[in-house]
Coordinates of N, CA, C and O in Angstrom, one line a residue:
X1 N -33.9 -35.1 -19.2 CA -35.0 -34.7 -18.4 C -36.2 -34.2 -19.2 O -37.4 -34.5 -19.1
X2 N -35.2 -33.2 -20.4 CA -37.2 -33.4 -21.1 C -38.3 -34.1 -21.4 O -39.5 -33.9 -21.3
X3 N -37.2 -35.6 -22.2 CA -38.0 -36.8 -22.3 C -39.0 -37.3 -20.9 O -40.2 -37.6 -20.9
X4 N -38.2 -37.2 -19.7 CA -38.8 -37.1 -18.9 C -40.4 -36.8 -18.1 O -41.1 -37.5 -17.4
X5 N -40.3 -35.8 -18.7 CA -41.4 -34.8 -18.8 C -42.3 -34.7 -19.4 O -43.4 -34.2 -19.1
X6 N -41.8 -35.1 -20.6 CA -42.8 -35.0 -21.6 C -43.7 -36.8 -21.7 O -44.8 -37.1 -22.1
X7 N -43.1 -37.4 -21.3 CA -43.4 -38.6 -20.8 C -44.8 -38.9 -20.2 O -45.9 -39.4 -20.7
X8 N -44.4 -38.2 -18.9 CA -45.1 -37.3 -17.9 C -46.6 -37.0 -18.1 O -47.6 -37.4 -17.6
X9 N -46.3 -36.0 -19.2 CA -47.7 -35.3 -19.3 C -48.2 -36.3 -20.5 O -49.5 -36.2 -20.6
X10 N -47.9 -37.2 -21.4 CA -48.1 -38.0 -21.7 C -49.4 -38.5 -21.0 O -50.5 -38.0 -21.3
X11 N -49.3 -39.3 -20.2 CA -50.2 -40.2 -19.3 C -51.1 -39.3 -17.9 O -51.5 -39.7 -16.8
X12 N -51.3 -37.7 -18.8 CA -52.0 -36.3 -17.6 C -53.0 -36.3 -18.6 O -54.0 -35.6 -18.6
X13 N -52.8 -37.2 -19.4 CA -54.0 -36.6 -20.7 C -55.2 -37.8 -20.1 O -56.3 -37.9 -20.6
X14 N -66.5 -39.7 -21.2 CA -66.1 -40.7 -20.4 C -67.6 -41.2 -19.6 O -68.6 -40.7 -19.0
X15 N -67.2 -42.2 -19.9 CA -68.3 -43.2 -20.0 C -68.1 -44.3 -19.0 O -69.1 -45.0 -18.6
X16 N -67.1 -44.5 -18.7 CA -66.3 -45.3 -17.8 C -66.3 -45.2 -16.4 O -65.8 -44.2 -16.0
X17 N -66.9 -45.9 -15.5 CA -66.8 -45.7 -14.0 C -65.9 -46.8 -13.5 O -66.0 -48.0 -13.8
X18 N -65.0 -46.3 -12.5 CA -64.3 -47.1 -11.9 C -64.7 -47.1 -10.3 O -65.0 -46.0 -9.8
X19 N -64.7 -48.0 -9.6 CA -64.7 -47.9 -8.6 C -63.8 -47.9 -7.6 O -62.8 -48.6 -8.0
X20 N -63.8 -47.4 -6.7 CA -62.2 -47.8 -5.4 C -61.7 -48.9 -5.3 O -60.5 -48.5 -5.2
X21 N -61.7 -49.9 -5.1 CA -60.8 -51.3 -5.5 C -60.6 -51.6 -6.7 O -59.7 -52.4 -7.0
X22 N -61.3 -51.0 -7.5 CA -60.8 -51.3 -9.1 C -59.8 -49.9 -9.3 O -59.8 -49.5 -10.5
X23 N -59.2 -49.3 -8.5 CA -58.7 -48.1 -9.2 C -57.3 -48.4 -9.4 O -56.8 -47.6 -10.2
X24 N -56.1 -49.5 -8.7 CA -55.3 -49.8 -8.8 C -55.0 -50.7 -10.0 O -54.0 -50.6 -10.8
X25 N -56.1 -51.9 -10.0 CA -56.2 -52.6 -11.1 C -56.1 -52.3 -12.9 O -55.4 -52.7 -13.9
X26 N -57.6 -51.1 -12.4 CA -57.7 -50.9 -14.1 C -56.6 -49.4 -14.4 O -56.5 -49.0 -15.5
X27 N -56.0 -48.9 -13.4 CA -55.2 -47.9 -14.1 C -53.6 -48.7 -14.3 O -52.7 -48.2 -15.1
X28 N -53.4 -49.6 -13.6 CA -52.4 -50.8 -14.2 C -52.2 -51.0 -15.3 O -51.1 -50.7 -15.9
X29 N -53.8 -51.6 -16.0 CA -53.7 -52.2 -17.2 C -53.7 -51.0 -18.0 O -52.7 -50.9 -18.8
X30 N -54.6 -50.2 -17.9 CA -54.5 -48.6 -19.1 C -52.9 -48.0 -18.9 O -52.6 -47.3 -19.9
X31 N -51.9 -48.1 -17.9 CA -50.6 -47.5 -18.2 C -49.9 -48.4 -18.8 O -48.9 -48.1 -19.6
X32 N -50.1 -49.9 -18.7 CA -49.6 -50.8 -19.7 C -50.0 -51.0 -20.8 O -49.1 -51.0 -21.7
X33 N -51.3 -51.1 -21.1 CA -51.1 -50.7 -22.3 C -50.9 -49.8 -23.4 O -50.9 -49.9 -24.6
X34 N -50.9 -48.6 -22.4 CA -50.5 -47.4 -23.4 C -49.0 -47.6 -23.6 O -48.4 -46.9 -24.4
X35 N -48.4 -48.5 -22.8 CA -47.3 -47.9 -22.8 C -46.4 -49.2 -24.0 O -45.4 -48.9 -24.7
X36 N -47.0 -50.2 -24.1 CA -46.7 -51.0 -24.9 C -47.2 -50.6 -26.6 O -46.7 -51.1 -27.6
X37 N -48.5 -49.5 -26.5 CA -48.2 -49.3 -27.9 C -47.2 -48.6 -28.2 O -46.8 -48.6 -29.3
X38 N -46.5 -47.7 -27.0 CA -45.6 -46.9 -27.7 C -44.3 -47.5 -28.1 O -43.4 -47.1 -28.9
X39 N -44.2 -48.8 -27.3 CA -42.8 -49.5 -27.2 C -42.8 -50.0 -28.5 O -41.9 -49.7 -29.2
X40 N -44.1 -51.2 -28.9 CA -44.4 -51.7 -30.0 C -45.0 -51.4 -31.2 O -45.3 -52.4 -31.9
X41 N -45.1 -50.1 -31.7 CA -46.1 -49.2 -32.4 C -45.3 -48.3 -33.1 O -45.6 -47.8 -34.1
X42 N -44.0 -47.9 -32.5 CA -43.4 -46.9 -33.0 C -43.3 -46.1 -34.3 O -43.0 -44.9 -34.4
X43 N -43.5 -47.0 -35.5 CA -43.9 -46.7 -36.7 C -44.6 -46.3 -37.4 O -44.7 -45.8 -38.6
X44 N -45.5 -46.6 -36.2 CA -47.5 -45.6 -36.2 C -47.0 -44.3 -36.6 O -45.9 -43.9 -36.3
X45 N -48.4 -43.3 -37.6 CA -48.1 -42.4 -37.3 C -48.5 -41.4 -36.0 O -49.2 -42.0 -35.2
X46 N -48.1 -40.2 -35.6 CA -48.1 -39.7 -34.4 C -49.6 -40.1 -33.9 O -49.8 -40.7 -32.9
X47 N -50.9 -39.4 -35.1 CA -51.7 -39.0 -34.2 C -52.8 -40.5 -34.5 O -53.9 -40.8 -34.1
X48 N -51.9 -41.4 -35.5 CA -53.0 -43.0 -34.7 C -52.6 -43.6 -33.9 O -53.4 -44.4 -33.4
X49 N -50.7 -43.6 -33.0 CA -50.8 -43.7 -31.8 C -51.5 -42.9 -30.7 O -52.0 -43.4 -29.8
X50 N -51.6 -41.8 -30.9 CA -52.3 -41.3 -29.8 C -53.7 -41.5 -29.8 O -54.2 -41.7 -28.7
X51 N -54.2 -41.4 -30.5 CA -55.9 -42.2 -30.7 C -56.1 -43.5 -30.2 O -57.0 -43.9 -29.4
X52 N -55.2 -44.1 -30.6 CA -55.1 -45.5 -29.3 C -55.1 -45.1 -28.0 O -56.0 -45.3 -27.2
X53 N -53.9 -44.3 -27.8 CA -53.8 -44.2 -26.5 C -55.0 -44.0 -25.9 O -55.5 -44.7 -25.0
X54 N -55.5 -42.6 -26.5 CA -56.8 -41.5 -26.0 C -58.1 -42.8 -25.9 O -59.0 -43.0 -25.1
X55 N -57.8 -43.5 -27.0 CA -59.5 -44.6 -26.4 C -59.1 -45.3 -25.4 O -60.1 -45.9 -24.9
X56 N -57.6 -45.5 -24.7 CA -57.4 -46.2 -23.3 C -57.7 -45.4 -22.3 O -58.4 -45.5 -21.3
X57 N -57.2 -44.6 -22.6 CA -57.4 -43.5 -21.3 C -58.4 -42.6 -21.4 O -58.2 -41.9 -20.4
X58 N -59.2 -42.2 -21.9 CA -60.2 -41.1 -22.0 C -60.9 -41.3 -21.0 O -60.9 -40.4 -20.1
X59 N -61.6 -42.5 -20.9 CA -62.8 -43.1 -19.8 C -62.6 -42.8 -18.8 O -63.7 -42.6 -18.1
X60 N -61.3 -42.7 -18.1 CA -61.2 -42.6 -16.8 C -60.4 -40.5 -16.4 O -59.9 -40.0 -15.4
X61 N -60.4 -40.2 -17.1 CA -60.6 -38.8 -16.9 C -61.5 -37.9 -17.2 O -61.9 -37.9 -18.4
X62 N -62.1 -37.0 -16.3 CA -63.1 -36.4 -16.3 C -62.7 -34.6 -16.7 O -62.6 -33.5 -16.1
X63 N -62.6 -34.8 -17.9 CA -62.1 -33.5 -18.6 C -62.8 -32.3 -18.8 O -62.2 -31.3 -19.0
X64 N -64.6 -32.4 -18.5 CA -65.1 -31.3 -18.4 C -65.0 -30.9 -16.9 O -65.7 -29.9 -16.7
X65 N -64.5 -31.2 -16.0 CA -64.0 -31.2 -14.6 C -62.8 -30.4 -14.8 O -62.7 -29.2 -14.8
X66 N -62.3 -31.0 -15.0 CA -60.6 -30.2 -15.5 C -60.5 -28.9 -16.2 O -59.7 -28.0 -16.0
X67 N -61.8 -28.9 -17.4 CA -61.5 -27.5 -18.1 C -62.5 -26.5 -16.9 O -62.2 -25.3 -16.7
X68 N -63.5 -27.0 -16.2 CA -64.0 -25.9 -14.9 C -62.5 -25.8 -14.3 O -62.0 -24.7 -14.8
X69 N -61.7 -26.5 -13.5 CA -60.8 -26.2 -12.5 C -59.9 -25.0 -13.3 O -59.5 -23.8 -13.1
X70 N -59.7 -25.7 -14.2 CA -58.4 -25.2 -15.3 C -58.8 -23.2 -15.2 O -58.0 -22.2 -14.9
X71 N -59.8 -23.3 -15.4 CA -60.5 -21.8 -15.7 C -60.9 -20.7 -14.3 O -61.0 -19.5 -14.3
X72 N -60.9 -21.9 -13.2 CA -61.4 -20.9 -12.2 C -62.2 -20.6 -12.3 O -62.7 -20.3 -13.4
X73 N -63.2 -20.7 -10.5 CA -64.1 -20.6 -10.0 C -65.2 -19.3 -10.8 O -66.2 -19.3 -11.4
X74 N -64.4 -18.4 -10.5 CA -64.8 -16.9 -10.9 C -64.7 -16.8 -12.4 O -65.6 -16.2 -12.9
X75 N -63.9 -17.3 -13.2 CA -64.0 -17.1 -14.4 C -65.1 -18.0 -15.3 O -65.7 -17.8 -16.4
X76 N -64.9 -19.1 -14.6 CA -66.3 -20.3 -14.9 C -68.1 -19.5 -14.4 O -69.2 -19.5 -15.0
X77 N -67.8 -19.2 -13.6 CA -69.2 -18.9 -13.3 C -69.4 -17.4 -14.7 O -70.3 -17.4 -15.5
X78 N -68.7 -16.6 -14.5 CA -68.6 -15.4 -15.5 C -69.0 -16.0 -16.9 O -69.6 -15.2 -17.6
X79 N -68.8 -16.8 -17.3 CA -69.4 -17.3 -18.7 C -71.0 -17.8 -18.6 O -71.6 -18.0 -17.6
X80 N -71.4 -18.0 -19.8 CA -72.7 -18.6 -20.2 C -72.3 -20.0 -20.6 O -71.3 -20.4 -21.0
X81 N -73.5 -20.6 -20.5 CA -73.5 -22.3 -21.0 C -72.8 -22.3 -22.4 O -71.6 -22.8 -22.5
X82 N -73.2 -22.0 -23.0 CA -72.8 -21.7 -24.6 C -71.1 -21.5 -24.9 O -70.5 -22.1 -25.7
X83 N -70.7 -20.5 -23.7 CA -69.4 -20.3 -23.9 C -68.7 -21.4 -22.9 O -67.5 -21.7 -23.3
X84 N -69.3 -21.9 -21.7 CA -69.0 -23.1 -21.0 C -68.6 -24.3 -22.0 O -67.4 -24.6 -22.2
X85 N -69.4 -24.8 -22.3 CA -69.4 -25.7 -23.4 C -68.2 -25.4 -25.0 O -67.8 -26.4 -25.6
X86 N -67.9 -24.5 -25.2 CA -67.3 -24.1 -26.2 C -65.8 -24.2 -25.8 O -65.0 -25.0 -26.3
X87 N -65.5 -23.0 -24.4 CA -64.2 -23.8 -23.7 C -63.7 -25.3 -23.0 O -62.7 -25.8 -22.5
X88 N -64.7 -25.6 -23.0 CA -64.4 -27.3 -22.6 C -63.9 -27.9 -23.8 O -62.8 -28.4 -24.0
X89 N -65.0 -27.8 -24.9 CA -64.2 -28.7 -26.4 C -63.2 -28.4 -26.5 O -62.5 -29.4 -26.7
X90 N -62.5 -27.1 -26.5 CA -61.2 -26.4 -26.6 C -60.3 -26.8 -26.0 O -59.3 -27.3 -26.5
X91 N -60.4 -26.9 -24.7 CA -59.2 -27.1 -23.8 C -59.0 -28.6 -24.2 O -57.9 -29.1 -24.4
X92 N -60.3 -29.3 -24.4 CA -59.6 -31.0 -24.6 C -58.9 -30.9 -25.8 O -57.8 -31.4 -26.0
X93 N -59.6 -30.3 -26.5 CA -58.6 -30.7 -28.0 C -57.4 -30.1 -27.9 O -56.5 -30.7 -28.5
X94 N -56.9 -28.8 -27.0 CA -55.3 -28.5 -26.6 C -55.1 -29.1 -25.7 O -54.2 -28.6 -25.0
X95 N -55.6 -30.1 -25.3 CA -55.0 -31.0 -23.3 C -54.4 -32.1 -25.0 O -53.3 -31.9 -25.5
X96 N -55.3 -33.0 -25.5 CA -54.7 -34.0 -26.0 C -53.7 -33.2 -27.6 O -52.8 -33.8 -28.2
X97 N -54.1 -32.4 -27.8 CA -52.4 -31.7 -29.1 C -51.3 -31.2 -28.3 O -50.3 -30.9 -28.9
X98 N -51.3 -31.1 -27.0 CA -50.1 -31.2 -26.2 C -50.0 -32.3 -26.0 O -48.7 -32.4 -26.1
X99 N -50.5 -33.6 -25.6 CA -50.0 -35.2 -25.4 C -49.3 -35.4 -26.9 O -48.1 -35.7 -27.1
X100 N -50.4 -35.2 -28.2 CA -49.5 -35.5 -29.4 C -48.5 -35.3 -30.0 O -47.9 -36.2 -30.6
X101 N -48.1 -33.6 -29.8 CA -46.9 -33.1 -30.0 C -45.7 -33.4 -29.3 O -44.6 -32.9 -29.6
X102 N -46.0 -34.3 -27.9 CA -44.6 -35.0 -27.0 C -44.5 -36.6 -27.2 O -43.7 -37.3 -26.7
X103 N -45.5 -36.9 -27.8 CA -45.6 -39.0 -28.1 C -44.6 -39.3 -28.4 O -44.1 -40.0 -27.6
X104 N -43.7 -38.9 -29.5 CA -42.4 -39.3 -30.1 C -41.4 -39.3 -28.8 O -40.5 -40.1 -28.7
X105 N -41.8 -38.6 -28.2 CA -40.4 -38.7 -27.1 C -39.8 -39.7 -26.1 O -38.8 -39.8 -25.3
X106 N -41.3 -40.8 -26.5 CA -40.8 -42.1 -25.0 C -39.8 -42.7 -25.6 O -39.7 -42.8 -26.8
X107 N -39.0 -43.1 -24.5 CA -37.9 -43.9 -24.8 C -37.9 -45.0 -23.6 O -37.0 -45.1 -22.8
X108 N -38.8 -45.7 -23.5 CA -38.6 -46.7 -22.7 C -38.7 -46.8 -21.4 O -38.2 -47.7 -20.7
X109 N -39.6 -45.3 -20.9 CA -39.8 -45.4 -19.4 C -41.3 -45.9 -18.7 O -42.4 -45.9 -19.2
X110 N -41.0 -46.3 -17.5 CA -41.6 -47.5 -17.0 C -42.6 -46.2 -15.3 O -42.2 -45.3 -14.6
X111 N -43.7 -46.8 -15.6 CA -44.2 -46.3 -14.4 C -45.0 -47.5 -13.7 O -45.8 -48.3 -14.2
X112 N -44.4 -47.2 -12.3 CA -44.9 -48.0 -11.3 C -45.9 -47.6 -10.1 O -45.5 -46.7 -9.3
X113 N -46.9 -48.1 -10.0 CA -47.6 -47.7 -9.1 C -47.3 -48.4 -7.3 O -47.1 -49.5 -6.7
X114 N -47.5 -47.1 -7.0 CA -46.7 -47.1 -5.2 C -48.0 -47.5 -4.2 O -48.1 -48.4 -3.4
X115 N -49.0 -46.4 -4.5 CA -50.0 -46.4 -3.5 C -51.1 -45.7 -3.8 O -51.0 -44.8 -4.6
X116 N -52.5 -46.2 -3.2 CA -53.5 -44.8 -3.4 C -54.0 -44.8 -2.1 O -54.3 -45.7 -1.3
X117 N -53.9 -43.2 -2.0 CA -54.2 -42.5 -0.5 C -55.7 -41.6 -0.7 O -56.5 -41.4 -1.7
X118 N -55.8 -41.4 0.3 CA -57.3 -40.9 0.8 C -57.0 -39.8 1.4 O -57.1 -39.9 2.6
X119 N -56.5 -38.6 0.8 CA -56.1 -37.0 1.5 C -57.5 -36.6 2.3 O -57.4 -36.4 3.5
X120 N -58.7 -36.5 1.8 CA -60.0 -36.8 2.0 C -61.0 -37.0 1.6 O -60.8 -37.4 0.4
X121 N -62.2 -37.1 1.8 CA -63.6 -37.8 1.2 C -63.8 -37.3 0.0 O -63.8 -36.2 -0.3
X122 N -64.0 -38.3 -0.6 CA -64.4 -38.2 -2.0 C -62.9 -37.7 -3.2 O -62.8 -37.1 -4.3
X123 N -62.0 -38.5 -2.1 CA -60.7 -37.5 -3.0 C -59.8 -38.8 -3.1 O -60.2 -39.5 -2.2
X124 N -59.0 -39.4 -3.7 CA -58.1 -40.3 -4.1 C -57.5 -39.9 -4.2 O -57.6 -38.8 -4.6
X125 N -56.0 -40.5 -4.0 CA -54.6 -39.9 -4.7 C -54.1 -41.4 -5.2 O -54.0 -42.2 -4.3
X126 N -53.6 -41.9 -6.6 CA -52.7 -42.8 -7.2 C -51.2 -42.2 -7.4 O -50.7 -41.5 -8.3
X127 N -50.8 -42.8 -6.2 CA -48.9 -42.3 -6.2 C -48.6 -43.1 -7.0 O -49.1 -44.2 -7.0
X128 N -47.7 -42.7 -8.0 CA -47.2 -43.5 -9.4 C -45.7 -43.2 -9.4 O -45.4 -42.1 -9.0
X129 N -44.6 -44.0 -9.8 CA -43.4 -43.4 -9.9 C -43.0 -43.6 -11.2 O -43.4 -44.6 -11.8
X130 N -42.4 -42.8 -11.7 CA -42.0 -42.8 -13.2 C -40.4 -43.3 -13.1 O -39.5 -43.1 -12.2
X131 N -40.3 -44.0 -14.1 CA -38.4 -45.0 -13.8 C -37.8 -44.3 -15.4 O -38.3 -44.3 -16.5
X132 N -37.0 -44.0 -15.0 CA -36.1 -43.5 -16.7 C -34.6 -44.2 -15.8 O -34.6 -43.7 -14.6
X133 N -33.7 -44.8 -16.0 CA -32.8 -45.5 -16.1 C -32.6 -45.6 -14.4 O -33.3 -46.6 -14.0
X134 N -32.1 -45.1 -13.5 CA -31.7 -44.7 -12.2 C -32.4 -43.7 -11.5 O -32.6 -43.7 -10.3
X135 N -32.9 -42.7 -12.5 CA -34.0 -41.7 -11.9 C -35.5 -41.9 -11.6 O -36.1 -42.8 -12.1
X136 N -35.8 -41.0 -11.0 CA -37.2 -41.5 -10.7 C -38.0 -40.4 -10.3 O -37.5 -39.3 -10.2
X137 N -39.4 -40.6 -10.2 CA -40.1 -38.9 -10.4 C -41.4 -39.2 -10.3 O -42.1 -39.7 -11.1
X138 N -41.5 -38.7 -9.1 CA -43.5 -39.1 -8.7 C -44.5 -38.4 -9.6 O -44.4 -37.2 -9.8
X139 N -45.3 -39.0 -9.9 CA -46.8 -38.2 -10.5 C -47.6 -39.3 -10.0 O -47.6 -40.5 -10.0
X140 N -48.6 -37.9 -9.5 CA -50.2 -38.2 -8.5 C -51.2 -38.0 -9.8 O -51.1 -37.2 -10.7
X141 N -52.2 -39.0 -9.5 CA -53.1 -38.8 -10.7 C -54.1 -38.8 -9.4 O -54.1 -39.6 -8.5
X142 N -54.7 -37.6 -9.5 CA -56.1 -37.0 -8.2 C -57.3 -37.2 -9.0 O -57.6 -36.5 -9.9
X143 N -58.1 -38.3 -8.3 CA -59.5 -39.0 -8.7 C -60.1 -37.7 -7.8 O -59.8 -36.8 -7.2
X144 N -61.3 -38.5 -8.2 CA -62.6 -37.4 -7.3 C -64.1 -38.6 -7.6 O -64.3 -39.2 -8.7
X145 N -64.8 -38.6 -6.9 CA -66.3 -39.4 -6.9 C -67.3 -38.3 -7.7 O -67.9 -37.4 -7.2
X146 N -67.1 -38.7 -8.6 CA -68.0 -37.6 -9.1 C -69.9 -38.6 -9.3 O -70.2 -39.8 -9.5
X147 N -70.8 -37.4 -9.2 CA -71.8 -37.4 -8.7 C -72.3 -38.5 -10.2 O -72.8 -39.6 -9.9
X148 N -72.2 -38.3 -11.1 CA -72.7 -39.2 -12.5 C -72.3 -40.6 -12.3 O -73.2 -41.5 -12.2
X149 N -71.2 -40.7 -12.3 CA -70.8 -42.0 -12.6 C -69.5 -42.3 -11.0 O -69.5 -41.6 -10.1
X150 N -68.7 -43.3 -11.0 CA -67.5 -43.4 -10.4 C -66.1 -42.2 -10.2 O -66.1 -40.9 -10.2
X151 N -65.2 -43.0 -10.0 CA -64.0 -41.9 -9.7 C -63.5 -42.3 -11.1 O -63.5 -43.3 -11.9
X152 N -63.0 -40.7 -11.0 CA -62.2 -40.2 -12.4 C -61.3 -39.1 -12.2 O -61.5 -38.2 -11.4
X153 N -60.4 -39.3 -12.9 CA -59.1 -37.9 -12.5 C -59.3 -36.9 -13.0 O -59.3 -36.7 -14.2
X154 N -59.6 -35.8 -12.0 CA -59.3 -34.4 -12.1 C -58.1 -33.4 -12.4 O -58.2 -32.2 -12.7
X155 N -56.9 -34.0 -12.2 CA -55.5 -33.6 -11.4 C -54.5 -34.9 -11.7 O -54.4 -36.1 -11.4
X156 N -53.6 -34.0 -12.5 CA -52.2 -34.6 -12.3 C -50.8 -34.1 -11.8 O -50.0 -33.9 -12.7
X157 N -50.5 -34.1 -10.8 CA -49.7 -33.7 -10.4 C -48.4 -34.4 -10.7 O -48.2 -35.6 -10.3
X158 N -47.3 -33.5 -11.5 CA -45.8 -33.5 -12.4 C -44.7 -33.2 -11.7 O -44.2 -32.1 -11.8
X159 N -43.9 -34.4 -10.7 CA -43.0 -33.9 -10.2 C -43.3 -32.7 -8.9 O -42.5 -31.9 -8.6
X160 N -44.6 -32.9 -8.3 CA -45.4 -31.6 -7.6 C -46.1 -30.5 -8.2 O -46.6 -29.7 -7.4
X161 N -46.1 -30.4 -9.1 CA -46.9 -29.0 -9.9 C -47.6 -30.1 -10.3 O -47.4 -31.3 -10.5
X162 N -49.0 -28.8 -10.5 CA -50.3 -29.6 -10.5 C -51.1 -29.4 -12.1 O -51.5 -28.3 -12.3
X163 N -51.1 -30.4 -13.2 CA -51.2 -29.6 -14.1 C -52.7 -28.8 -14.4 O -53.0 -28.4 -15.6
X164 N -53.4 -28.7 -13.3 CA -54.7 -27.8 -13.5 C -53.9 -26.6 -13.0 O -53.9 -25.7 -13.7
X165 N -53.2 -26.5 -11.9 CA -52.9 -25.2 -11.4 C -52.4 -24.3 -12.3 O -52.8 -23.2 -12.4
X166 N -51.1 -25.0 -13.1 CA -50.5 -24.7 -14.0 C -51.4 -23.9 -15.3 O -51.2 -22.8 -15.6
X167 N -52.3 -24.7 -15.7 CA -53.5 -24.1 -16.9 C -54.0 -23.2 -16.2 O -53.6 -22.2 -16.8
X168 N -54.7 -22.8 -15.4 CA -55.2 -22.1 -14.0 C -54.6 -20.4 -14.1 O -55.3 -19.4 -14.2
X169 N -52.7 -20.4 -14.1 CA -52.6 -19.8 -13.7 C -52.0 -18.6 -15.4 O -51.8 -17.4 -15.5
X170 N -51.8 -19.8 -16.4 CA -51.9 -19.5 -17.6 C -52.9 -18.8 -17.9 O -52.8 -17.6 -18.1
X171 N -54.3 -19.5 -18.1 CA -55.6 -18.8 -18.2 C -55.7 -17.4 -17.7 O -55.9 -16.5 -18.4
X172 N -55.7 -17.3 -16.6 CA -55.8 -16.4 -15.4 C -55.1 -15.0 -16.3 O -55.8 -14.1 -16.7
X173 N -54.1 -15.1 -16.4 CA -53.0 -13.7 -17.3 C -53.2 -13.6 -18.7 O -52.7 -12.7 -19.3
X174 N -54.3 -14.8 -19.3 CA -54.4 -14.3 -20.8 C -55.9 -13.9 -20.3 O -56.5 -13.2 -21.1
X175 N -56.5 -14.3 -19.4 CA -57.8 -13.0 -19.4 C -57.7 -11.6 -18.7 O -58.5 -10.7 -18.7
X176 N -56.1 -11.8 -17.9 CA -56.3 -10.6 -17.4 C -55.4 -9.7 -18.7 O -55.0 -8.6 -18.4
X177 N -55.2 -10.0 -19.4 CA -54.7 -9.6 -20.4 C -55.1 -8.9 -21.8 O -54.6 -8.0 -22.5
X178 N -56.5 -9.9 -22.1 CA -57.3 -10.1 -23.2 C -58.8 -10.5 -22.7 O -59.3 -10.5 -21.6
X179 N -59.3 -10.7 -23.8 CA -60.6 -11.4 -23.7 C -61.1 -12.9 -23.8 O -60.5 -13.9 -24.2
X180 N -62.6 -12.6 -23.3 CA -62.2 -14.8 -23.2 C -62.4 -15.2 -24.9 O -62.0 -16.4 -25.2
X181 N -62.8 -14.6 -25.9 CA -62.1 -14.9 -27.1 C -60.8 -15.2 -27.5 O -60.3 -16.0 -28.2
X182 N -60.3 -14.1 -27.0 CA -58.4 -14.3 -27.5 C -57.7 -15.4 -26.7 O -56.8 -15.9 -27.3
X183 N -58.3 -15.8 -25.2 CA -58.0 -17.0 -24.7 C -58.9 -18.4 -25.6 O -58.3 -19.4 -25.7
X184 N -60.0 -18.3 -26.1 CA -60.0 -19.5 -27.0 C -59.3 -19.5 -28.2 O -59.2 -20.6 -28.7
X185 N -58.9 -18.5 -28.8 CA -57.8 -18.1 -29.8 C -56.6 -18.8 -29.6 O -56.1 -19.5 -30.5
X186 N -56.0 -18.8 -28.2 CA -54.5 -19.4 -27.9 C -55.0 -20.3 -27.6 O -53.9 -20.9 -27.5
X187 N -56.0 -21.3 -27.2 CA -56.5 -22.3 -27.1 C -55.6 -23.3 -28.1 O -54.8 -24.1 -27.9
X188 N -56.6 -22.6 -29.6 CA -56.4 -23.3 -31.0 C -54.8 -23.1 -31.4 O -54.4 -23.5 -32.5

């Protein structure tokens, strides 16, 4: 199950606009071929597979989106540009050293795409199922139209937990705890 999971957040980790009929297409080819460097690559070291990976998939996630959600409404607006900007570089560089520190763990699982739904306007959902031998395990990758460019994922939801919520609610208790320094501290 950990492999599992770690799998998972794997593929949770931009210049790139996709549009709504291409969102089935090109997130196809970016889970195959990430998934083929890991099958075929193995000998790479960790972090020039993941740099592959990261130049397939970057484009189509919208990570300064994610580090606002991640932080909350109230705690985003409470900062300055300066410190806006500062926690955004942060959280990406710990969103992708958590993808790197779990890379080693695929072992040959396969994700298939089921469906994408329209919960509501301007919102996508890509239902994906993850295959590890007989088991199986949904993750939703949640697009959004964002106003720059096309749709790009805000949200990955792991087996139902959402992994902004999850950062969200982490964040939340190291500021109610500390300061927004010591939370870029556990950042690094």
């Amino acid at each position: 199950m950990k492999n599992i999971i770690l799998f998972i957040l794997l593929f949770s980790i931009s210049l790139f606009a996709i549009e709504r009929d291409e969102i089935v297409p090109v997130m196809t080819k970016k889970i195959d071929q990430a998934t083929t460097i890991l099958k075929e690559q193995k000998d790479l070291p960790t972090k020039v597979k993941a740099d592959k990976i990261f130049n397939i998939l970057d484009e189509v996630f919208d990570y300064k989106l994610m580090a606002k959600l991640s932080l909350g409404k109230s705690n985003w607006k409470s900062m300055n540009k300066e410190q806006r900007e500062e926690f955004t570089k942060k959280f990406i560089t710990h969103l992708k050293k958590s993808f790197m520190d779990k890379i080693n763990l695929y072992t040959d699982e396969k994700i298939k795409i089921l469906e994408l739904k329209e919960p509501k306007k301007n919102r996508l959902w890509l239902v994906t199922e993850l295959m590890k031998d007989k088991d199986k395990y949904e993750i939703v990758y949640k697009f959004h139209k964002s106003k720059k460019s096309s749709w790009k994922i805000y949200d990955v939801n792991i087996l139902g937990v959402s992994l902004i919520k999850t950062y969200r609610v982490q964040f939340a208790n190291a500021l109610k705890d500390g300061t927004y320094t010591a939370l870029l501290n556990k950042l690094q």
